[in-house]
Amino acid sequence: MSSSIQVEQVHKTFMKPTGETVHAVGGVDMDLRPGTFYSFVGPSGCGKTTLLHMIHGLLPTTRGRILLDGEEVNGPTPNKAVVFQQALLLPWRNVTDNIKFGIENDRNMSATERLEICDKYTQIVGLRGFESHYPHELSGGMQQRVNLARALAVNPEILLMDEPFASLDAQTRLLMQEELQRMIDWKNSGKIVVFVTHDIEEAVFLSDVVFCFSFRPGTIMKEIKVPFPTPRTLRVKEEPEFLQIKHDIWELLADEARKAMEE
Amino acid sequence: MEVLLNVYQQQRKWMNAILGIAIVTVFWMFANWQVDSELFFVGPWRVVTYTYGLFASGEILDDLRISGIEFFWGYGVAAVAGIGFGMVFGISRIFREFFDPWLSAIYATPSVALAPLIIIWFGVDLTAKIVIVLITAVVPIVLNTYTGVLSVGKEFQTLANSFCVPQRQVLYKILIPGSLPYIVTGLRLGISRGIVGVVVGEYFGAYAGLGYQLFKGLDTFNMPLMMSCAAMLAGTGVVFNQVILVIERRMAPWRDTQLQE
Ligand SMILES: Nc1ncnc2c1ncn2[C@@H]1O[C@H](COP(=O)(O)OP(=O)(O)OP(=O)(O)O)[C@@H](O)[C@H]1O
Ligand SMILES: [Mg+2]
């Protein structure tokens, strides 16, 4: 059940229709082990989303390769799921049917089981009572929670989350940070979680390992291990060691962010 | 007064439509009073009574039946074929590259120009008219469906791909619902073009039909008959358009915008 992922010298260069090229990812190596929560932090536009999509197989790499259990990734598989940066809900489906989108093709599941799963995750993301609402009737934060529930419902071994909490209010965000740990339980289930965020505190709070990315072309400047045992409570955010790690990452990223702004 | 204003606010859409009809009717009556010759013009009341007479005597029923058959077969086939071809155009790049110029050519050709050819090929019976309705109505349906498929965001295909949805399911899970608003627009345009097709088809030789009666009125200086036929054709278009809107509302509850146009 537990898989591992190797990212080996991965580059990505985009070619715009105008002929211009963008070197988005510039030689990334990582070794993702089962039962571990990883975060990507780095300046805007440094290739985090691009790398996440390459890990899922939505985009090919330009150079280098990505291995899942020793086999090269060349397309999405049902054991991985993405929470997209934009909610990407189908406007013609209500909340329940949007959450169901990823499990409809699972032959091992009966219709009632599917509904139970949808129900469970609707509850978890706090959308009880909104089951039959359409996306245009939901707020941005609610849409984002449907997006999250849709990926969680698949119960994937590898969960790739692209700023899943970005449009939540501060309180809901804190609650979801705690809740997410209980929901995924990656230590016991052996899952790999990759979590992209701009919130350094959030990254440190949730992760076993934080990858800090440089400005474009994105490379890993530093890999930081967070030693606190999981699941964590919000109180951990006040511990001196936590604050120290947070501070270090902040220092490291400030220069890169400045470069991004100057561009 | 306040009560009246309230009623107006609540039923605004209907009230305004009725007021609009009233304004035009007054103008119509005024024009009729000015012209005062049944050879050139007739008033609204005369059109109503004349139409009633046509129904009461039963002489128009056969024409309605014939035109109805022409329209329903022609439009029905146009709807199915139009949506089908539109989908193929939207999905297949090869197909698009091969046949897009042809589609543009057909779009640019006035259907009236093709009608005489079709009459020669198919004769003056029903088939020819059905074909004329078909080719006039099918073009906007194909074009709109085609545009609709292309308008469905690439990101939704990425989404489907990401959750390992098989390609053939993408058709009915993403492409068809995503292009539905465009398909409906095509179907609505197709209705008015199809009605034009009925009239044009019957112009080039027919034994019955609303268009046939219209042109018979022209030949016999029967202005009430002509205006009555024109009114019936217009009414049919309005009713069918509403029918499609109601169906869309049923099928697409996620679109709140079309409720207030
Ligand atoms: N399809 C594309 N075509 C061309 N350039 C692209 C494409 N996708 C991404 N890029 C470019 O690649 C770079 C990295 O984009 P990416 O979305 O991965 O950044 P990110 O780190 O996720 O940023 P953010 O934190 O703002 O979401 C950006 O400069 C972007 O302009
Ligand atoms: Mg991003």
PDB file of C-alpha atoms in Angstrom, chain B residues 50-250:
ATOM      1  CA  TYR B  50     -59.973  36.285 -40.388  1.00  0.00           C
ATOM      2  CA  THR B  51     -57.666  33.779 -38.677  1.00  0.00           C
ATOM      3  CA  TYR B  52     -60.565  32.583 -36.546  1.00  0.00           C
ATOM      4  CA  GLY B  53     -62.583  32.134 -39.732  1.00  0.00           C
ATOM      5  CA  LEU B  54     -59.812  30.048 -41.281  1.00  0.00           C
ATOM      6  CA  PHE B  55     -59.866  27.732 -38.291  1.00  0.00           C
ATOM      7  CA  ALA B  56     -63.644  27.656 -37.951  1.00  0.00           C
ATOM      8  CA  SER B  57     -64.139  26.641 -41.578  1.00  0.00           C
ATOM      9  CA  GLY B  58     -61.266  24.180 -41.238  1.00  0.00           C
ATOM     10  CA  GLU B  59     -59.719  25.299 -44.542  1.00  0.00           C
ATOM     11  CA  ILE B  60     -56.340  26.155 -42.957  1.00  0.00           C
ATOM     12  CA  LEU B  61     -55.952  22.887 -41.024  1.00  0.00           C
ATOM     13  CA  ASP B  62     -54.482  20.964 -43.921  1.00  0.00           C
ATOM     14  CA  ASP B  63     -51.937  23.737 -44.566  1.00  0.00           C
ATOM     15  CA  LEU B  64     -50.949  23.753 -40.903  1.00  0.00           C
ATOM     16  CA  ARG B  65     -50.511  20.015 -40.994  1.00  0.00           C
ATOM     17  CA  ILE B  66     -48.334  20.104 -44.118  1.00  0.00           C
ATOM     18  CA  SER B  67     -46.143  22.966 -42.911  1.00  0.00           C
ATOM     19  CA  GLY B  68     -45.951  21.313 -39.511  1.00  0.00           C
ATOM     20  CA  ILE B  69     -44.699  18.055 -41.009  1.00  0.00           C
ATOM     21  CA  GLU B  70     -42.131  19.897 -43.113  1.00  0.00           C
ATOM     22  CA  PHE B  71     -40.912  21.835 -40.116  1.00  0.00           C
ATOM     23  CA  PHE B  72     -40.797  19.021 -37.596  1.00  0.00           C
ATOM     24  CA  TRP B  73     -38.977  16.555 -39.814  1.00  0.00           C
ATOM     25  CA  GLY B  74     -36.601  19.131 -41.189  1.00  0.00           C
ATOM     26  CA  TYR B  75     -35.903  20.735 -37.836  1.00  0.00           C
ATOM     27  CA  GLY B  76     -35.788  17.429 -35.981  1.00  0.00           C
ATOM     28  CA  VAL B  77     -33.155  15.995 -38.288  1.00  0.00           C
ATOM     29  CA  ALA B  78     -31.317  19.345 -38.234  1.00  0.00           C
ATOM     30  CA  ALA B  79     -31.214  19.313 -34.437  1.00  0.00           C
ATOM     31  CA  VAL B  80     -29.854  15.772 -34.161  1.00  0.00           C
ATOM     32  CA  ALA B  81     -27.419  16.075 -37.062  1.00  0.00           C
ATOM     33  CA  GLY B  82     -26.423  19.612 -36.112  1.00  0.00           C
ATOM     34  CA  ILE B  83     -25.545  18.739 -32.530  1.00  0.00           C
ATOM     35  CA  GLY B  84     -23.770  15.591 -33.698  1.00  0.00           C
ATOM     36  CA  PHE B  85     -21.661  17.302 -36.348  1.00  0.00           C
ATOM     37  CA  GLY B  86     -21.022  20.278 -34.089  1.00  0.00           C
ATOM     38  CA  MET B  87     -19.609  17.906 -31.475  1.00  0.00           C
ATOM     39  CA  VAL B  88     -17.392  16.197 -34.023  1.00  0.00           C
ATOM     40  CA  PHE B  89     -16.145  19.577 -35.261  1.00  0.00           C
ATOM     41  CA  GLY B  90     -15.444  20.682 -31.699  1.00  0.00           C
ATOM     42  CA  ILE B  91     -13.665  17.498 -30.686  1.00  0.00           C
ATOM     43  CA  SER B  92     -11.672  16.481 -33.758  1.00  0.00           C
ATOM     44  CA  ARG B  93      -9.012  18.843 -34.965  1.00  0.00           C
ATOM     45  CA  ILE B  94      -8.455  16.884 -38.150  1.00  0.00           C
ATOM     46  CA  PHE B  95     -12.144  17.041 -39.005  1.00  0.00           C
ATOM     47  CA  ARG B  96     -12.134  20.753 -38.256  1.00  0.00           C
ATOM     48  CA  GLU B  97      -9.171  21.395 -40.484  1.00  0.00           C
ATOM     49  CA  PHE B  98     -10.694  19.437 -43.349  1.00  0.00           C
ATOM     50  CA  PHE B  99     -14.237  20.755 -43.243  1.00  0.00           C
ATOM     51  CA  ASP B 100     -14.133  24.170 -41.624  1.00  0.00           C
ATOM     52  CA  PRO B 101     -13.902  25.941 -45.003  1.00  0.00           C
ATOM     53  CA  TRP B 102     -16.979  24.036 -46.165  1.00  0.00           C
ATOM     54  CA  LEU B 103     -18.868  25.006 -43.056  1.00  0.00           C
ATOM     55  CA  SER B 104     -17.992  28.646 -43.638  1.00  0.00           C
ATOM     56  CA  ALA B 105     -19.071  28.362 -47.259  1.00  0.00           C
ATOM     57  CA  ILE B 106     -22.421  26.851 -46.332  1.00  0.00           C
ATOM     58  CA  TYR B 107     -22.840  29.494 -43.657  1.00  0.00           C
ATOM     59  CA  ALA B 108     -22.213  32.273 -46.154  1.00  0.00           C
ATOM     60  CA  THR B 109     -24.594  30.854 -48.771  1.00  0.00           C
ATOM     61  CA  PRO B 110     -28.174  32.147 -48.452  1.00  0.00           C
ATOM     62  CA  SER B 111     -30.386  29.094 -48.200  1.00  0.00           C
ATOM     63  CA  VAL B 112     -32.813  30.716 -50.641  1.00  0.00           C
ATOM     64  CA  ALA B 113     -30.133  30.247 -53.286  1.00  0.00           C
ATOM     65  CA  LEU B 114     -30.100  26.493 -52.720  1.00  0.00           C
ATOM     66  CA  ALA B 115     -33.857  26.022 -52.634  1.00  0.00           C
ATOM     67  CA  PRO B 116     -34.428  25.925 -56.441  1.00  0.00           C
ATOM     68  CA  LEU B 117     -31.726  23.265 -56.787  1.00  0.00           C
ATOM     69  CA  ILE B 118     -33.286  21.144 -54.118  1.00  0.00           C
ATOM     70  CA  ILE B 119     -36.721  21.436 -55.697  1.00  0.00           C
ATOM     71  CA  ILE B 120     -35.205  20.167 -58.952  1.00  0.00           C
ATOM     72  CA  TRP B 121     -33.433  17.297 -57.244  1.00  0.00           C
ATOM     73  CA  PHE B 122     -36.212  16.229 -54.899  1.00  0.00           C
ATOM     74  CA  GLY B 123     -39.372  17.326 -56.735  1.00  0.00           C
ATOM     75  CA  VAL B 124     -42.178  19.468 -55.369  1.00  0.00           C
ATOM     76  CA  ASP B 125     -43.401  17.054 -52.737  1.00  0.00           C
ATOM     77  CA  LEU B 126     -42.740  17.025 -48.998  1.00  0.00           C
ATOM     78  CA  THR B 127     -39.197  15.640 -49.149  1.00  0.00           C
ATOM     79  CA  ALA B 128     -37.849  18.703 -50.917  1.00  0.00           C
ATOM     80  CA  LYS B 129     -39.307  21.033 -48.289  1.00  0.00           C
ATOM     81  CA  ILE B 130     -38.003  18.911 -45.456  1.00  0.00           C
ATOM     82  CA  VAL B 131     -34.566  19.062 -47.010  1.00  0.00           C
ATOM     83  CA  ILE B 132     -34.786  22.842 -47.393  1.00  0.00           C
ATOM     84  CA  VAL B 133     -35.825  23.279 -43.744  1.00  0.00           C
ATOM     85  CA  LEU B 134     -33.047  20.904 -42.765  1.00  0.00           C
ATOM     86  CA  ILE B 135     -30.275  22.765 -44.543  1.00  0.00           C
ATOM     87  CA  THR B 136     -31.437  26.194 -43.418  1.00  0.00           C
ATOM     88  CA  ALA B 137     -31.852  25.191 -39.779  1.00  0.00           C
ATOM     89  CA  VAL B 138     -28.805  22.974 -39.420  1.00  0.00           C
ATOM     90  CA  VAL B 139     -26.118  25.614 -39.971  1.00  0.00           C
ATOM     91  CA  PRO B 140     -26.562  27.690 -36.788  1.00  0.00           C
ATOM     92  CA  ILE B 141     -26.976  24.505 -34.767  1.00  0.00           C
ATOM     93  CA  VAL B 142     -23.689  23.063 -36.031  1.00  0.00           C
ATOM     94  CA  LEU B 143     -21.844  26.348 -35.612  1.00  0.00           C
ATOM     95  CA  ASN B 144     -23.079  27.024 -32.103  1.00  0.00           C
ATOM     96  CA  THR B 145     -22.480  23.498 -30.871  1.00  0.00           C
ATOM     97  CA  TYR B 146     -19.007  23.654 -32.363  1.00  0.00           C
ATOM     98  CA  THR B 147     -18.246  26.987 -30.685  1.00  0.00           C
ATOM     99  CA  GLY B 148     -19.724  25.632 -27.459  1.00  0.00           C
ATOM    100  CA  VAL B 149     -17.399  22.627 -27.378  1.00  0.00           C
ATOM    101  CA  LEU B 150     -14.400  24.856 -28.018  1.00  0.00           C
ATOM    102  CA  SER B 151     -15.544  27.212 -25.271  1.00  0.00           C
ATOM    103  CA  VAL B 152     -15.431  24.489 -22.613  1.00  0.00           C
ATOM    104  CA  GLY B 153     -12.292  25.349 -20.675  1.00  0.00           C
ATOM    105  CA  LYS B 154      -9.224  23.177 -21.187  1.00  0.00           C
ATOM    106  CA  GLU B 155      -8.933  23.095 -17.415  1.00  0.00           C
ATOM    107  CA  PHE B 156     -12.059  20.917 -17.167  1.00  0.00           C
ATOM    108  CA  GLN B 157     -10.429  18.373 -19.450  1.00  0.00           C
ATOM    109  CA  THR B 158      -7.368  18.520 -17.230  1.00  0.00           C
ATOM    110  CA  LEU B 159      -9.638  17.933 -14.258  1.00  0.00           C
ATOM    111  CA  ALA B 160     -11.226  14.885 -15.889  1.00  0.00           C
ATOM    112  CA  ASN B 161      -7.803  13.614 -16.878  1.00  0.00           C
ATOM    113  CA  SER B 162      -6.559  14.158 -13.343  1.00  0.00           C
ATOM    114  CA  PHE B 163      -9.298  11.932 -11.921  1.00  0.00           C
ATOM    115  CA  CYS B 164      -8.714   9.306 -14.608  1.00  0.00           C
ATOM    116  CA  VAL B 165     -12.096   9.780 -16.290  1.00  0.00           C
ATOM    117  CA  PRO B 166     -12.045   7.786 -19.564  1.00  0.00           C
ATOM    118  CA  GLN B 167     -12.123   9.839 -22.774  1.00  0.00           C
ATOM    119  CA  ARG B 168     -15.550   8.656 -23.877  1.00  0.00           C
ATOM    120  CA  GLN B 169     -17.052   9.784 -20.563  1.00  0.00           C
ATOM    121  CA  VAL B 170     -15.510  13.213 -21.055  1.00  0.00           C
ATOM    122  CA  LEU B 171     -18.052  13.670 -23.850  1.00  0.00           C
ATOM    123  CA  TYR B 172     -21.116  13.454 -21.651  1.00  0.00           C
ATOM    124  CA  LYS B 173     -19.589  14.507 -18.356  1.00  0.00           C
ATOM    125  CA  ILE B 174     -17.785  17.613 -19.580  1.00  0.00           C
ATOM    126  CA  LEU B 175     -18.304  18.547 -23.207  1.00  0.00           C
ATOM    127  CA  ILE B 176     -22.076  18.220 -23.574  1.00  0.00           C
ATOM    128  CA  PRO B 177     -23.083  19.934 -20.315  1.00  0.00           C
ATOM    129  CA  GLY B 178     -20.365  22.541 -20.820  1.00  0.00           C
ATOM    130  CA  SER B 179     -21.593  23.491 -24.261  1.00  0.00           C
ATOM    131  CA  LEU B 180     -25.308  23.289 -23.461  1.00  0.00           C
ATOM    132  CA  PRO B 181     -25.873  27.080 -23.387  1.00  0.00           C
ATOM    133  CA  TYR B 182     -24.428  27.344 -26.899  1.00  0.00           C
ATOM    134  CA  ILE B 183     -26.416  24.362 -28.134  1.00  0.00           C
ATOM    135  CA  VAL B 184     -29.600  26.021 -26.904  1.00  0.00           C
ATOM    136  CA  THR B 185     -28.704  29.240 -28.709  1.00  0.00           C
ATOM    137  CA  GLY B 186     -28.145  27.219 -31.881  1.00  0.00           C
ATOM    138  CA  LEU B 187     -31.474  25.452 -31.485  1.00  0.00           C
ATOM    139  CA  ARG B 188     -33.256  28.790 -31.031  1.00  0.00           C
ATOM    140  CA  LEU B 189     -31.638  30.324 -34.099  1.00  0.00           C
ATOM    141  CA  GLY B 190     -32.469  27.120 -35.956  1.00  0.00           C
ATOM    142  CA  ILE B 191     -36.163  27.594 -35.247  1.00  0.00           C
ATOM    143  CA  SER B 192     -36.411  30.954 -36.969  1.00  0.00           C
ATOM    144  CA  ARG B 193     -34.252  29.774 -39.841  1.00  0.00           C
ATOM    145  CA  GLY B 194     -36.364  26.631 -40.152  1.00  0.00           C
ATOM    146  CA  ILE B 195     -39.539  28.698 -40.415  1.00  0.00           C
ATOM    147  CA  VAL B 196     -37.907  30.753 -43.151  1.00  0.00           C
ATOM    148  CA  GLY B 197     -37.077  27.430 -44.805  1.00  0.00           C
ATOM    149  CA  VAL B 198     -40.739  26.371 -44.741  1.00  0.00           C
ATOM    150  CA  VAL B 199     -41.842  29.581 -46.475  1.00  0.00           C
ATOM    151  CA  VAL B 200     -39.024  29.532 -49.005  1.00  0.00           C
ATOM    152  CA  GLY B 201     -39.627  25.863 -49.802  1.00  0.00           C
ATOM    153  CA  GLU B 202     -43.319  26.423 -50.383  1.00  0.00           C
ATOM    154  CA  TYR B 203     -42.621  29.441 -52.557  1.00  0.00           C
ATOM    155  CA  PHE B 204     -40.955  27.286 -55.181  1.00  0.00           C
ATOM    156  CA  GLY B 205     -43.945  25.058 -55.731  1.00  0.00           C
ATOM    157  CA  ALA B 206     -46.359  23.506 -53.313  1.00  0.00           C
ATOM    158  CA  TYR B 207     -49.977  22.415 -53.029  1.00  0.00           C
ATOM    159  CA  ALA B 208     -50.547  23.346 -49.422  1.00  0.00           C
ATOM    160  CA  GLY B 209     -48.889  24.952 -46.430  1.00  0.00           C
ATOM    161  CA  LEU B 210     -48.787  28.264 -44.579  1.00  0.00           C
ATOM    162  CA  GLY B 211     -46.225  29.658 -47.000  1.00  0.00           C
ATOM    163  CA  TYR B 212     -48.275  28.419 -49.915  1.00  0.00           C
ATOM    164  CA  GLN B 213     -51.364  30.222 -48.545  1.00  0.00           C
ATOM    165  CA  LEU B 214     -49.297  33.361 -48.036  1.00  0.00           C
ATOM    166  CA  PHE B 215     -48.252  33.421 -51.677  1.00  0.00           C
ATOM    167  CA  LYS B 216     -51.761  32.488 -52.790  1.00  0.00           C
ATOM    168  CA  GLY B 217     -52.941  35.576 -50.913  1.00  0.00           C
ATOM    169  CA  LEU B 218     -50.393  37.558 -52.877  1.00  0.00           C
ATOM    170  CA  ASP B 219     -51.680  36.227 -56.189  1.00  0.00           C
ATOM    171  CA  THR B 220     -55.341  36.808 -55.317  1.00  0.00           C
ATOM    172  CA  PHE B 221     -54.961  40.243 -53.686  1.00  0.00           C
ATOM    173  CA  ASN B 222     -56.115  38.715 -50.419  1.00  0.00           C
ATOM    174  CA  MET B 223     -54.381  40.912 -47.851  1.00  0.00           C
ATOM    175  CA  PRO B 224     -56.198  39.471 -44.802  1.00  0.00           C
ATOM    176  CA  LEU B 225     -55.031  35.965 -45.755  1.00  0.00           C
ATOM    177  CA  MET B 226     -51.434  37.120 -46.168  1.00  0.00           C
ATOM    178  CA  MET B 227     -51.328  38.917 -42.871  1.00  0.00           C
ATOM    179  CA  SER B 228     -53.051  36.094 -41.103  1.00  0.00           C
ATOM    180  CA  CYS B 229     -50.451  33.595 -42.404  1.00  0.00           C
ATOM    181  CA  ALA B 230     -47.612  35.923 -41.467  1.00  0.00           C
ATOM    182  CA  ALA B 231     -49.037  36.265 -37.968  1.00  0.00           C
ATOM    183  CA  MET B 232     -49.325  32.499 -37.594  1.00  0.00           C
ATOM    184  CA  LEU B 233     -45.734  31.981 -38.737  1.00  0.00           C
ATOM    185  CA  ALA B 234     -44.503  34.631 -36.298  1.00  0.00           C
ATOM    186  CA  GLY B 235     -46.579  33.167 -33.465  1.00  0.00           C
ATOM    187  CA  THR B 236     -45.186  29.694 -34.106  1.00  0.00           C
ATOM    188  CA  GLY B 237     -41.634  31.016 -33.874  1.00  0.00           C
ATOM    189  CA  VAL B 238     -42.325  32.743 -30.574  1.00  0.00           C
ATOM    190  CA  VAL B 239     -44.010  29.680 -29.063  1.00  0.00           C
ATOM    191  CA  PHE B 240     -41.258  27.240 -30.118  1.00  0.00           C
ATOM    192  CA  ASN B 241     -38.589  29.570 -28.787  1.00  0.00           C
ATOM    193  CA  GLN B 242     -40.320  29.656 -25.417  1.00  0.00           C
ATOM    194  CA  VAL B 243     -40.621  25.870 -25.425  1.00  0.00           C
ATOM    195  CA  ILE B 244     -36.855  25.560 -25.872  1.00  0.00           C
ATOM    196  CA  LEU B 245     -36.210  28.069 -23.099  1.00  0.00           C
ATOM    197  CA  VAL B 246     -38.448  26.117 -20.736  1.00  0.00           C
ATOM    198  CA  ILE B 247     -36.671  22.868 -21.619  1.00  0.00           C
ATOM    199  CA  GLU B 248     -33.319  24.529 -21.014  1.00  0.00           C
ATOM    200  CA  ARG B 249     -34.426  25.794 -17.630  1.00  0.00           C
ATOM    201  CA  ARG B 250     -35.455  22.266 -16.714  1.00  0.00           C
TER     202      ARG B 250
END
